[in-house]
Amino acid sequence: MEEFDLVINGSAHTTVDRFIVINPATGEPIGSAPNATLADLDTAVASAKRAFVDWAQKSDADLKEATLAVAAKIGEHAEELARLVTLEQGKPLNGLGSRWELGGAQAWAGYTAGLSLPVKVLQNDNAGRVELHRKPLGVVGSITPWNFPVMIAVWHMLPAIRTGNTVVVKPSPFTPLATLRLVQIINEILPPGVVNIVTGDDTKVNLGAAMSAHPDIRKIVFTGSCATGQKVMQSAAATMKRLTLELGGNDAGIVLADADPKAIAEGLFWGGFINNGQTCAAMKRLYVHDDIHDAVCQALVDYASKIPVGDGLAEGSVLGPIQNRMQFDKVKRLVEDAKTRGKVLLGGEAGEGLFFPPTIVAGLKNGDPLVDEEQFGPVLPVIRYSDIEEAIASANDSPNGLGGSIWSSDIEAARKLALRMQCGSVWINKHGAIQPNAPFGGVKSSGLGVEFGEEGLAEYTDIQTVFS
Ligand code: NAD
């Protein structure tokens, strides 16, 4: 059994109460996590606030070195952390699974270390000198979801500490273990209080809600659902917190008539089914031109039917179970409804426990629940279109705007169409391929602000302009 304590002010912090963590592949308990109280949260925030006094004064070179050291630590412990992610999240060790997640976490940490926000001289003439400085905010509260527990925690924490802030991180109640261990490891090299962690099961106490309203937290970086993101924004108003909100998506892919169905099938599949579809910027609706609709469906089915689904700890598994019962029930409900409206081309029947096979459904349209709602699971609806204007309008007809993609052999034509998609990122002949040097964020209801790159780093700072 995996048992970890909270880490506050660099030390283990025990709680009276704990909660059980379940392996979604087996339904068996794999460990337990601390059920923190509001007093524990206050202790963690106070520790981060104290640590901020010295940490904010560190030189840029020192902050860079510390961030690089964290990246190296993640690398040293990658296999141990990957195993924890597989146990609690369900994703396989292999494929685009937990080892890949840990590789990404280390790469992101390393890249973030190399970023910086030097002083900008806006004016320097006889009339005077004007400098723009980027200053750390204070305590950053990080609230993470259950789909990529380690990678998203790294996306939140590393830019925070790189810019001289301190952190209290709160993982999802479904996946607290790998993050608890990650914070333990990080604390072997960072000064006490720079990174603290609280976990809870969201039953008696909602730590995320308390963090969003906490007077000593200066910023919340939140990744999760649109509904919870809106609550964070409301609670944060009274203390005027800085916010980065990475929320849900309902990304559309559009396949043009000139695409080669066999050549794009693999990319389409992984665009939609990465992490079993439990990915914010996965493709969740696919619009395909009438001329090649049947050929694309066939190529997708051929590729998807060969994917091994099983317990993530088995080296041969490429996809695992759905992470939790609530998400499983949502996927099942949407698929059952879709059966009455369209045609299931592959999958469609729930397996044992939380397993659900890759499922492809054709014959749907905007207005059908599987098209309009974010399924966040291993199901892709394919929608036939004949006019590109109609496809663009249907793709944009969503309150969400995280990602989108265009699939075509004419890259220039695809680039022009990309600019008409109402979303924060658009890919051509791929989907969801985020990278640490490119700002990533949602438009419309998919969020506020961006992560990654200099623009993402800047969100962990306030501007101070000095006039002399
Ligand atoms: P969720 O919103 O249910 O939970 C996210 C986190 O918020 C958890 O840690 C939870 O404990 C916490 N929380 C619960 N109530 C809260 C409150 N009132 N105030 C503050 N925090 C609170 O989301 P989830 O089910 O864990 O994740 C799935 C969702 O996340 C999907 O909609 C998905 O699209 C989205 N997501 C978005 C991105 C992105 O970058 N845009 C990435 C991953 C997931």
Coordinates of N, CA and C in Angstrom, one line a residue, residues 178-367:
A178 N 0.9 10.2 -6.7 CA 2.1 10.6 -7.4 C 2.5 12.0 -7.1
T179 N 1.5 12.9 -6.9 CA 1.8 14.3 -6.6 C 2.4 14.4 -5.2
L180 N 1.9 13.6 -4.2 CA 2.5 13.6 -2.9 C 3.9 13.2 -2.9
R181 N 4.2 12.1 -3.7 CA 5.6 11.7 -3.8 C 6.5 12.7 -4.5
L182 N 5.9 13.3 -5.6 CA 6.7 14.3 -6.3 C 7.1 15.5 -5.4
V183 N 6.2 15.9 -4.6 CA 6.5 17.0 -3.7 C 7.5 16.6 -2.6
Q184 N 7.4 15.4 -2.1 CA 8.4 14.9 -1.2 C 9.8 15.0 -1.8
I185 N 9.9 14.5 -3.1 CA 11.2 14.5 -3.8 C 11.7 15.9 -4.0
I186 N 10.8 16.7 -4.4 CA 11.2 18.1 -4.7 C 11.8 18.8 -3.4
N187 N 11.2 18.4 -2.3 CA 11.6 19.0 -1.0 C 12.9 18.5 -0.5
E188 N 13.5 17.5 -1.2 CA 14.9 17.1 -0.8 C 15.9 18.1 -1.3
I189 N 15.5 19.0 -2.3 CA 16.4 20.0 -2.8 C 16.0 21.4 -2.6
L190 N 14.7 21.7 -2.4 CA 14.3 23.1 -2.3 C 14.3 23.5 -0.8
P191 N 14.4 24.8 -0.5 CA 14.3 25.2 0.9 C 12.9 24.9 1.4
P192 N 12.7 24.7 2.7 CA 11.4 24.4 3.3 C 10.4 25.4 3.0
G193 N 9.2 25.0 2.6 CA 8.1 25.9 2.4 C 7.9 26.4 1.0
V194 N 8.9 26.2 0.1 CA 8.8 26.7 -1.2 C 7.7 25.9 -2.0
V195 N 7.6 24.6 -1.8 CA 6.5 23.8 -2.3 C 5.9 23.0 -1.2
N196 N 4.6 23.2 -1.0 CA 3.9 22.4 0.0 C 2.7 21.7 -0.7
I197 N 2.2 20.7 0.0 CA 1.0 20.0 -0.7 C 0.0 19.7 0.4
V198 N -1.3 19.9 -0.1 CA -2.4 19.4 0.7 C -3.3 18.5 -0.1
T199 N -3.9 17.5 0.5 CA -4.8 16.6 -0.3 C -6.0 16.4 0.6
G200 N -7.1 16.1 -0.1 CA -8.4 15.9 0.6 C -9.4 15.2 -0.4
D201 N -10.4 14.6 0.2 CA -11.3 13.8 -0.6 C -12.6 14.7 -1.1
D202 N -12.6 16.0 -0.8 CA -13.6 16.9 -1.2 C -15.0 16.5 -0.6
T203 N -15.0 15.7 0.5 CA -16.3 15.4 1.1 C -16.6 16.4 2.3
K204 N -15.9 16.3 3.4 CA -16.2 17.2 4.5 C -15.7 18.6 4.2
V205 N -14.5 18.7 3.6 CA -13.9 20.0 3.3 C -13.6 20.1 1.9
N206 N -13.9 21.3 1.2 CA -13.4 21.4 -0.2 C -12.2 22.4 -0.2
L207 N -11.0 21.7 -0.2 CA -9.8 22.5 -0.1 C -9.6 23.5 -1.3
G208 N -10.0 23.0 -2.5 CA -9.9 23.9 -3.7 C -10.7 25.2 -3.5
A209 N -11.9 25.0 -3.0 CA -12.8 26.2 -2.8 C -12.1 27.1 -1.7
A210 N -11.6 26.5 -0.7 CA -10.9 27.3 0.4 C -9.7 28.0 -0.2
M211 N -8.9 27.3 -1.0 CA -7.7 28.0 -1.6 C -8.1 29.2 -2.5
S212 N -9.2 29.0 -3.2 CA -9.7 30.0 -4.2 C -10.1 31.3 -3.4
A213 N -10.5 31.1 -2.2 CA -10.9 32.3 -1.4 C -9.8 32.7 -0.4
H214 N -8.7 32.0 -0.3 CA -7.8 32.3 0.8 C -7.1 33.6 0.7
P215 N -7.1 34.4 1.7 CA -6.6 35.8 1.6 C -5.0 35.8 1.4
D216 N -4.3 34.7 1.8 CA -2.9 34.8 1.6 C -2.4 34.0 0.3
I217 N -3.3 33.6 -0.5 CA -2.9 33.0 -1.8 C -3.1 34.1 -2.8
R218 N -2.1 34.4 -3.6 CA -2.1 35.6 -4.5 C -2.6 35.2 -5.9
K219 N -2.4 33.9 -6.3 CA -2.8 33.4 -7.6 C -3.3 32.0 -7.5
I220 N -4.3 31.7 -8.3 CA -4.7 30.3 -8.5 C -4.4 29.9 -9.9
V221 N -3.7 28.8 -10.1 CA -3.6 28.1 -11.4 C -4.4 26.8 -11.3
F222 N -5.4 26.8 -12.1 CA -6.4 25.7 -12.0 C -6.5 25.0 -13.4
T223 N -6.5 23.7 -13.3 CA -6.8 22.9 -14.5 C -8.0 21.9 -14.1
G224 N -9.1 22.0 -14.8 CA -10.2 21.1 -14.5 C -11.4 21.5 -15.3
S225 N -12.6 21.2 -14.8 CA -13.8 21.4 -15.6 C -14.2 22.9 -15.6
C226 N -15.0 23.2 -16.6 CA -15.5 24.6 -16.8 C -16.3 25.0 -15.6
A227 N -17.2 24.1 -15.1 CA -18.0 24.4 -14.0 C -17.2 24.8 -12.7
T228 N -16.2 24.0 -12.4 CA -15.4 24.3 -11.3 C -14.5 25.5 -11.5
G229 N -14.1 25.7 -12.7 CA -13.3 26.9 -13.1 C -14.1 28.2 -12.8
Q230 N -15.4 28.1 -13.1 CA -16.3 29.3 -12.9 C -16.4 29.6 -11.4
K231 N -16.5 28.5 -10.6 CA -16.5 28.7 -9.1 C -15.2 29.3 -8.6
V232 N -14.1 28.8 -9.1 CA -12.8 29.4 -8.7 C -12.8 30.9 -9.0
M233 N -13.3 31.3 -10.2 CA -13.2 32.7 -10.5 C -14.1 33.5 -9.6
Q234 N -15.3 33.0 -9.2 CA -16.2 33.7 -8.3 C -15.5 33.9 -6.9
S235 N -14.9 32.7 -6.4 CA -14.3 32.8 -5.1 C -13.1 33.7 -5.0
A236 N -12.4 33.8 -6.2 CA -11.2 34.6 -6.2 C -11.4 36.1 -6.3
A237 N -12.6 36.5 -6.6 CA -12.9 37.9 -6.9 C -12.6 38.8 -5.6
A238 N -13.0 38.3 -4.5 CA -12.9 39.2 -3.3 C -11.4 39.6 -3.0
T239 N -10.5 38.7 -3.3 CA -9.1 39.0 -3.0 C -8.3 39.3 -4.3
M240 N -9.0 39.5 -5.4 CA -8.4 40.0 -6.6 C -7.2 39.1 -7.0
K241 N -7.4 37.8 -6.9 CA -6.3 36.9 -7.2 C -6.0 36.9 -8.7
R242 N -4.8 36.7 -9.1 CA -4.4 36.4 -10.5 C -4.9 35.0 -10.7
L243 N -5.4 34.7 -12.0 CA -5.9 33.4 -12.3 C -5.4 32.9 -13.6
T244 N -5.0 31.7 -13.7 CA -4.9 31.0 -14.9 C -5.8 29.8 -14.9
L245 N -6.8 29.7 -15.8 CA -7.8 28.7 -15.8 C -7.7 27.9 -17.1
E246 N -7.3 26.6 -17.0 CA -7.3 25.7 -18.1 C -8.4 24.8 -18.0
L247 N -9.5 25.0 -18.8 CA -10.7 24.3 -18.5 C -11.1 23.3 -19.6
G248 N -12.3 22.9 -19.7 CA -12.7 21.8 -20.6 C -12.7 22.3 -22.1
G249 N -12.6 21.3 -22.9 CA -12.6 21.6 -24.4 C -13.6 20.6 -25.1
N250 N -14.0 21.0 -26.2 CA -14.8 20.1 -27.1 C -14.2 20.2 -28.5
D251 N -12.9 19.9 -28.6 CA -12.2 20.2 -29.8 C -12.7 19.5 -31.1
A252 N -12.8 20.3 -32.1 CA -13.2 19.7 -33.4 C -12.0 19.5 -34.3
G253 N -12.1 18.4 -35.1 CA -11.1 18.2 -36.2 C -11.9 18.3 -37.5
I254 N -11.3 18.9 -38.5 CA -12.0 18.9 -39.8 C -11.1 18.3 -40.9
V255 N -11.7 17.2 -41.5 CA -10.9 16.6 -42.6 C -11.4 17.1 -43.9
L256 N -10.5 17.7 -44.7 CA -10.9 18.2 -46.0 C -10.9 17.0 -47.0
A257 N -11.5 17.3 -48.2 CA -11.8 16.2 -49.2 C -10.5 15.7 -49.8
D258 N -9.4 16.5 -49.7 CA -8.1 16.1 -50.3 C -7.2 15.3 -49.4
A259 N -7.6 15.0 -48.2 CA -6.8 14.3 -47.2 C -6.7 12.8 -47.6
D260 N -5.6 12.1 -47.2 CA -5.5 10.7 -47.5 C -5.9 9.9 -46.3
P261 N -7.0 9.2 -46.4 CA -7.6 8.6 -45.2 C -6.6 7.6 -44.5
K262 N -5.9 6.8 -45.2 CA -5.0 5.9 -44.6 C -3.8 6.6 -43.9
A263 N -3.3 7.6 -44.6 CA -2.2 8.3 -44.1 C -2.5 9.1 -42.8
I264 N -3.7 9.5 -42.6 CA -4.1 10.3 -41.4 C -4.7 9.5 -40.3
A265 N -5.0 8.2 -40.5 CA -5.8 7.4 -39.6 C -5.1 7.4 -38.2
E266 N -3.8 7.1 -38.2 CA -3.1 7.0 -36.9 C -3.1 8.4 -36.1
G267 N -2.9 9.4 -36.9 CA -2.9 10.8 -36.2 C -4.3 11.1 -35.7
L268 N -5.3 10.8 -36.5 CA -6.7 11.0 -36.0 C -7.0 10.2 -34.8
F269 N -6.6 9.0 -34.8 CA -6.9 8.1 -33.6 C -6.3 8.7 -32.4
W270 N -5.0 9.0 -32.4 CA -4.3 9.5 -31.2 C -4.7 10.9 -30.9
G271 N -5.1 11.7 -31.9 CA -5.7 13.0 -31.6 C -6.9 12.9 -30.7
G272 N -7.7 11.8 -30.9 CA -9.0 11.6 -30.1 C -8.8 10.8 -28.9
F273 N -7.9 9.8 -29.0 CA -7.9 8.7 -27.9 C -6.7 8.8 -27.0
I274 N -5.9 9.8 -27.1 CA -4.8 10.0 -26.2 C -5.3 10.0 -24.8
N275 N -4.6 9.1 -23.9 CA -5.1 9.0 -22.5 C -6.5 8.6 -22.4
N276 N -7.0 7.7 -23.4 CA -8.3 7.3 -23.4 C -9.3 8.4 -23.6
G277 N -8.9 9.4 -24.3 CA -9.8 10.6 -24.6 C -9.9 11.5 -23.4
Q278 N -9.3 11.1 -22.3 CA -9.4 11.9 -21.0 C -8.3 13.0 -21.0
T279 N -8.4 13.8 -22.1 CA -7.4 14.9 -22.3 C -8.1 16.1 -22.7
C280 N -7.7 17.2 -22.1 CA -8.5 18.5 -22.3 C -8.5 18.8 -23.8
A281 N -7.3 18.7 -24.4 CA -7.2 19.1 -25.8 C -7.1 17.9 -26.7
A282 N -7.9 16.9 -26.4 CA -8.1 15.8 -27.4 C -9.2 16.2 -28.4
M283 N -9.2 15.5 -29.5 CA -10.2 15.8 -30.5 C -11.5 15.1 -30.1
K284 N -12.5 15.8 -29.9 CA -13.8 15.2 -29.4 C -14.9 15.2 -30.4
R285 N -14.7 15.8 -31.6 CA -15.7 15.7 -32.6 C -14.9 15.7 -33.9
L286 N -15.3 14.9 -34.9 CA -14.5 14.9 -36.1 C -15.5 15.1 -37.3
Y287 N -15.2 16.2 -38.1 CA -16.0 16.5 -39.2 C -15.3 16.0 -40.5
V288 N -15.9 15.2 -41.3 CA -15.2 14.6 -42.4 C -16.0 14.9 -43.7
H289 N -15.3 15.3 -44.8 CA -16.0 15.6 -46.0 C -16.6 14.3 -46.6
D290 N -17.8 14.6 -47.1 CA -18.6 13.5 -47.7 C -17.8 12.6 -48.7
D291 N -16.9 13.2 -49.5 CA -16.2 12.4 -50.5 C -15.3 11.3 -49.9
I292 N -14.8 11.5 -48.7 CA -13.9 10.5 -48.1 C -14.4 10.1 -46.8
H293 N -15.6 10.4 -46.4 CA -16.2 10.1 -45.1 C -16.1 8.6 -44.8
D294 N -16.5 7.7 -45.7 CA -16.6 6.3 -45.5 C -15.1 5.7 -45.4
A295 N -14.3 6.3 -46.2 CA -12.9 5.8 -46.2 C -12.2 6.2 -44.9
V296 N -12.4 7.4 -44.4 CA -11.8 7.8 -43.2 C -12.4 6.9 -42.0
C297 N -13.7 6.7 -42.0 CA -14.3 5.9 -40.9 C -13.6 4.5 -41.0
Q298 N -13.5 3.9 -42.2 CA -12.9 2.6 -42.3 C -11.5 2.5 -41.8
A299 N -10.7 3.6 -42.2 CA -9.3 3.6 -41.8 C -9.2 3.8 -40.3
L300 N -10.0 4.6 -39.7 CA -10.0 4.7 -38.2 C -10.4 3.4 -37.5
V301 N -11.4 2.8 -38.0 CA -11.8 1.5 -37.4 C -10.7 0.5 -37.5
D302 N -10.1 0.4 -38.7 CA -9.0 -0.6 -38.9 C -7.9 -0.3 -37.9
Y303 N -7.5 1.0 -37.7 CA -6.4 1.3 -36.8 C -6.8 1.0 -35.3
A304 N -8.0 1.5 -34.9 CA -8.5 1.5 -33.5 C -8.7 0.0 -33.1
S305 N -9.1 -0.8 -34.0 CA -9.5 -2.2 -33.6 C -8.2 -3.0 -33.2
K306 N -7.0 -2.5 -33.5 CA -5.8 -3.2 -33.2 C -5.2 -2.7 -31.8
I307 N -5.8 -1.8 -31.2 CA -5.2 -1.2 -30.0 C -5.5 -2.1 -28.7
P308 N -4.4 -2.6 -28.1 CA -4.6 -3.4 -26.9 C -5.1 -2.6 -25.7
V309 N -6.2 -2.9 -25.1 CA -6.7 -2.2 -23.9 C -6.6 -3.2 -22.7
G310 N -6.0 -2.7 -21.6 CA -5.9 -3.6 -20.5 C -5.3 -2.9 -19.3
D311 N -5.1 -3.6 -18.2 CA -4.5 -3.1 -17.0 C -3.2 -2.4 -17.4
G312 N -3.0 -1.1 -16.9 CA -1.9 -0.3 -17.3 C -0.5 -0.9 -16.9
L313 N -0.5 -1.7 -15.8 CA 0.7 -2.3 -15.3 C 1.3 -3.4 -16.3
A314 N 0.4 -3.9 -17.1 CA 0.8 -4.9 -18.1 C 1.6 -4.2 -19.2
E315 N 2.8 -4.6 -19.5 CA 3.7 -3.9 -20.5 C 3.0 -3.8 -21.8
G316 N 2.1 -4.7 -22.2 CA 1.5 -4.7 -23.5 C 0.3 -3.8 -23.7
S317 N -0.2 -3.2 -22.6 CA -1.4 -2.4 -22.7 C -1.1 -1.1 -23.4
V318 N -1.9 -0.6 -24.2 CA -1.7 0.7 -24.9 C -2.8 1.7 -24.4
L319 N -4.0 1.2 -24.1 CA -4.9 2.1 -23.4 C -5.4 1.3 -22.1
G320 N -5.8 2.1 -21.1 CA -6.3 1.5 -19.9 C -7.8 1.7 -19.6
P321 N -8.2 1.7 -18.4 CA -9.6 1.9 -18.1 C -9.9 3.4 -18.1
I322 N -11.2 3.8 -17.9 CA -11.6 5.1 -17.6 C -11.3 5.4 -16.2
Q323 N -10.9 6.6 -15.8 CA -10.3 6.8 -14.5 C -11.3 6.6 -13.3
N324 N -12.5 7.0 -13.5 CA -13.4 6.9 -12.3 C -14.9 6.7 -12.8
R325 N -15.7 6.2 -11.8 CA -17.0 5.8 -12.1 C -17.9 6.9 -12.7
M326 N -17.7 8.1 -12.2 CA -18.6 9.3 -12.7 C -18.3 9.5 -14.2
Q327 N -17.0 9.5 -14.5 CA -16.6 9.7 -15.9 C -17.1 8.5 -16.8
F328 N -17.0 7.3 -16.3 CA -17.4 6.1 -17.0 C -18.9 6.2 -17.3
D329 N -19.7 6.6 -16.2 CA -21.1 6.7 -16.4 C -21.5 7.7 -17.5
K330 N -20.7 8.8 -17.5 CA -21.0 9.9 -18.5 C -20.8 9.3 -19.9
V331 N -19.6 8.7 -20.1 CA -19.3 8.1 -21.4 C -20.4 7.1 -21.8
K332 N -20.8 6.3 -20.9 CA -21.8 5.2 -21.2 C -23.1 5.9 -21.6
R333 N -23.5 6.9 -20.8 CA -24.8 7.6 -21.1 C -24.7 8.2 -22.5
L334 N -23.6 8.9 -22.9 CA -23.5 9.5 -24.2 C -23.5 8.5 -25.3
V335 N -22.9 7.3 -25.1 CA -22.8 6.3 -26.1 C -24.2 5.6 -26.3
E336 N -24.9 5.4 -25.2 CA -26.2 4.8 -25.3 C -27.1 5.7 -26.0
D337 N -27.1 7.0 -25.8 CA -27.9 8.0 -26.5 C -27.5 8.0 -28.0
A338 N -26.2 8.0 -28.2 CA -25.7 8.1 -29.6 C -26.2 6.9 -30.4
K339 N -26.4 5.7 -29.8 CA -26.8 4.5 -30.5 C -28.2 4.7 -31.1
T340 N -29.0 5.6 -30.5 CA -30.4 5.8 -31.0 C -30.4 6.8 -32.1
R341 N -29.3 7.5 -32.3 CA -29.2 8.6 -33.3 C -28.3 8.3 -34.5
G342 N -27.3 7.5 -34.2 CA -26.3 7.2 -35.3 C -25.9 5.8 -35.3
K343 N -24.8 5.5 -35.9 CA -24.4 4.1 -36.1 C -23.0 3.8 -35.4
V344 N -23.0 2.9 -34.5 CA -21.7 2.5 -33.9 C -20.9 1.7 -34.9
L345 N -19.7 2.2 -35.2 CA -18.8 1.5 -36.2 C -17.8 0.6 -35.4
L346 N -17.5 1.0 -34.2 CA -16.6 0.1 -33.4 C -16.9 0.3 -31.9
G347 N -16.7 -0.7 -31.1 CA -16.9 -0.6 -29.7 C -18.4 -0.4 -29.3
G348 N -18.6 0.4 -28.3 CA -19.9 0.8 -27.9 C -20.5 0.0 -26.7
E349 N -19.8 -1.1 -26.4 CA -20.3 -1.9 -25.2 C -19.3 -1.8 -24.1
A350 N -19.7 -1.4 -22.9 CA -18.8 -1.3 -21.7 C -18.2 -2.7 -21.4
G351 N -17.0 -2.7 -21.0 CA -16.3 -3.9 -20.6 C -16.5 -4.1 -19.1
E352 N -15.5 -4.9 -18.5 CA -15.5 -5.2 -17.1 C -15.1 -3.9 -16.3
G353 N -15.6 -3.7 -15.1 CA -15.2 -2.6 -14.3 C -15.3 -1.3 -15.0
L354 N -14.2 -0.5 -15.1 CA -14.2 0.8 -15.7 C -13.7 0.7 -17.1
F355 N -13.5 -0.5 -17.7 CA -13.0 -0.5 -19.1 C -14.1 -0.2 -20.1
F356 N -13.7 0.5 -21.1 CA -14.7 0.9 -22.2 C -13.8 0.9 -23.4
P357 N -14.2 0.1 -24.5 CA -13.3 0.0 -25.6 C -13.3 1.2 -26.5
P358 N -12.3 1.5 -27.3 CA -12.3 2.6 -28.2 C -13.6 2.5 -29.1
T359 N -14.4 3.6 -29.1 CA -15.7 3.5 -29.8 C -15.8 4.7 -30.8
I360 N -16.2 4.3 -32.0 CA -16.4 5.3 -33.1 C -17.9 5.3 -33.5
V361 N -18.5 6.4 -33.6 CA -19.9 6.5 -33.9 C -20.1 7.5 -35.1
A362 N -20.7 7.0 -36.2 CA -21.0 7.9 -37.3 C -22.5 8.3 -37.3
G363 N -22.8 9.2 -38.2 CA -24.2 9.5 -38.4 C -24.7 10.5 -37.4
L364 N -23.8 11.2 -36.7 CA -24.3 12.2 -35.8 C -24.2 13.6 -36.3
K365 N -24.8 14.6 -35.6 CA -24.7 16.0 -36.0 C -24.7 16.9 -34.8
N366 N -24.4 18.2 -35.0 CA -24.4 19.1 -33.9 C -25.9 19.1 -33.4
G367 N -25.9 19.2 -32.1 CA -27.2 19.1 -31.4 C -27.4 17.7 -30.7

